[in-house]
XYZ file of C-alpha atoms in Angstrom:
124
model
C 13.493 7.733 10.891
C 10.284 7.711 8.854
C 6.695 7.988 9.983
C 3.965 6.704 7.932
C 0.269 6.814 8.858
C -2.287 5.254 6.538
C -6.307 6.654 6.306
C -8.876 6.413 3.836
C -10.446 2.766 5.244
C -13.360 1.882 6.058
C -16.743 -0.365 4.713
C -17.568 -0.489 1.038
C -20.305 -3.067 -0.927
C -19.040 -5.714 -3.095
C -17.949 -3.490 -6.424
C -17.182 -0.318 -5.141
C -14.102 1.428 -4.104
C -11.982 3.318 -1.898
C -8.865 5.273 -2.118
C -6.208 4.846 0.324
C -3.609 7.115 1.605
C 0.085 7.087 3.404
C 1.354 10.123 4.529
C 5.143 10.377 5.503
C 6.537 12.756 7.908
C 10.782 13.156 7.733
C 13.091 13.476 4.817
C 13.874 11.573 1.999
C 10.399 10.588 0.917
C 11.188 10.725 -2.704
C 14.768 8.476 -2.861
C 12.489 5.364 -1.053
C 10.673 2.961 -2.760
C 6.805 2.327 -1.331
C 4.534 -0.352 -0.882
C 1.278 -1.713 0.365
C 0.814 -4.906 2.364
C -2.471 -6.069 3.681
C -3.332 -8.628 6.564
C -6.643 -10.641 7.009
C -7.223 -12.353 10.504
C -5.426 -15.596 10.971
C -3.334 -14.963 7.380
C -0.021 -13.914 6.744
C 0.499 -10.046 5.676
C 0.647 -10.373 2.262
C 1.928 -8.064 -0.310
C -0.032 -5.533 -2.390
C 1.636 -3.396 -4.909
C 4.744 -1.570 -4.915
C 6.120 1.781 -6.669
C 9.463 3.234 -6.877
C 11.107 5.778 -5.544
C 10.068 8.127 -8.361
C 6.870 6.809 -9.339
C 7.934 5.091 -12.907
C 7.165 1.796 -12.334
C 4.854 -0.216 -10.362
C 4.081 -4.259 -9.097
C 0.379 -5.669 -7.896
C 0.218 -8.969 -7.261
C -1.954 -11.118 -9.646
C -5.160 -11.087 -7.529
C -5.358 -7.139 -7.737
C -4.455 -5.975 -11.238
C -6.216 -4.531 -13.107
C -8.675 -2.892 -10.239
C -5.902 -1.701 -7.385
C -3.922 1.292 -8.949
C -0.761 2.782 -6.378
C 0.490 6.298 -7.180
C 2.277 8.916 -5.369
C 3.205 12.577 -5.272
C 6.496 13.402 -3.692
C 5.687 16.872 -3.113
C 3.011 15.794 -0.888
C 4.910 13.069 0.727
C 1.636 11.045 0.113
C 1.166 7.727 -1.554
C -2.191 6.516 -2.579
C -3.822 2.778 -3.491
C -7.292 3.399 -5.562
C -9.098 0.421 -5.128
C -11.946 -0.773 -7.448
C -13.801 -3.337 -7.928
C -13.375 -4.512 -4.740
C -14.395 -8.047 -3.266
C -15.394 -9.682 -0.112
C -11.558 -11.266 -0.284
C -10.079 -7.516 -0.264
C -11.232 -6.998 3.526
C -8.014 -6.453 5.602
C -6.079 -4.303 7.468
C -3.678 -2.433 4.922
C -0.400 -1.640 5.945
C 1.943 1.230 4.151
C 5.293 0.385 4.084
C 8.917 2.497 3.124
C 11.842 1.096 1.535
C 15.270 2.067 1.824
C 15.880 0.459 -1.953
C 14.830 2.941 -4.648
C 13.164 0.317 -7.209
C 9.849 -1.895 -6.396
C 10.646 -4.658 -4.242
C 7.897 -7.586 -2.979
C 8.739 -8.999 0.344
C 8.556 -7.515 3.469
C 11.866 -7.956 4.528
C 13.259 -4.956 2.254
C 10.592 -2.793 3.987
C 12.566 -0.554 7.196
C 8.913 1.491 8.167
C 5.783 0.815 8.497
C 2.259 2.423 8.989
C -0.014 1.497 12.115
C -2.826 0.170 9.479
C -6.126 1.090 8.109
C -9.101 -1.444 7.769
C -10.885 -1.827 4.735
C -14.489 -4.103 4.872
C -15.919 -5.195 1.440
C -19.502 -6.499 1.898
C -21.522 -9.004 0.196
């Protein structure tokens, strides 16, 4: 079992940033692939960006690359989402999630844990 608990949220003006992180208690942190989901009210969680299990390669979906960055250090059992640039859109709760696969996977399906959240508020 895997416990995940995401902080860093909170309210941030149109164009600046925040850094979140996802801290993993247990074993094993460094065989599972990670990811971020997010989840506005009324909407669907929707996926983020994804890294594998030892950090070489990495997914965003379109609407966030180039301004989210996810990263992680296994030694910490800690993975982070740097978020720039942010917009009015970005505000959502943000989930962390843990994979049992070792490469970057998309849909939350192929995610076994999950964080409680973290909200993140973008202003106008």
């Amino acid at each position: 079992q895997v416990q995940l608990v995401e902080s860093g949220g909170g309210l941030v003006q149109a164009g600046g940033s925040l850094r979140l992180s996802c801290t993993a208690s247990g074993h094993g942190f460094s065989t599972y692939a990670m990811g971020w989901f997010r989840q506005s009210p009324g909407k669907e969680r929707e996926f983020v960006a994804s890294i594998s299990y030892n950090g070489g390669s990495t997914y965003y979906r379109n609407s966030v690359k180039g301004r989210f960055t996810i990263s992680r250090d296994n030694a910490k059992n800690v993975v982070y989402l740097q978020m720039n640039s942010l917009k009015p859109d970005d505000t959502a709760v943000y989930y962390c999630a843990a994979s049992r696969r070792i490469v970057v996977v998309i849909t939350e399906g192929a995610y076994a844990y999950w964080g409680q959240g973290t909200q993140v508020t973008v202003s106008s």
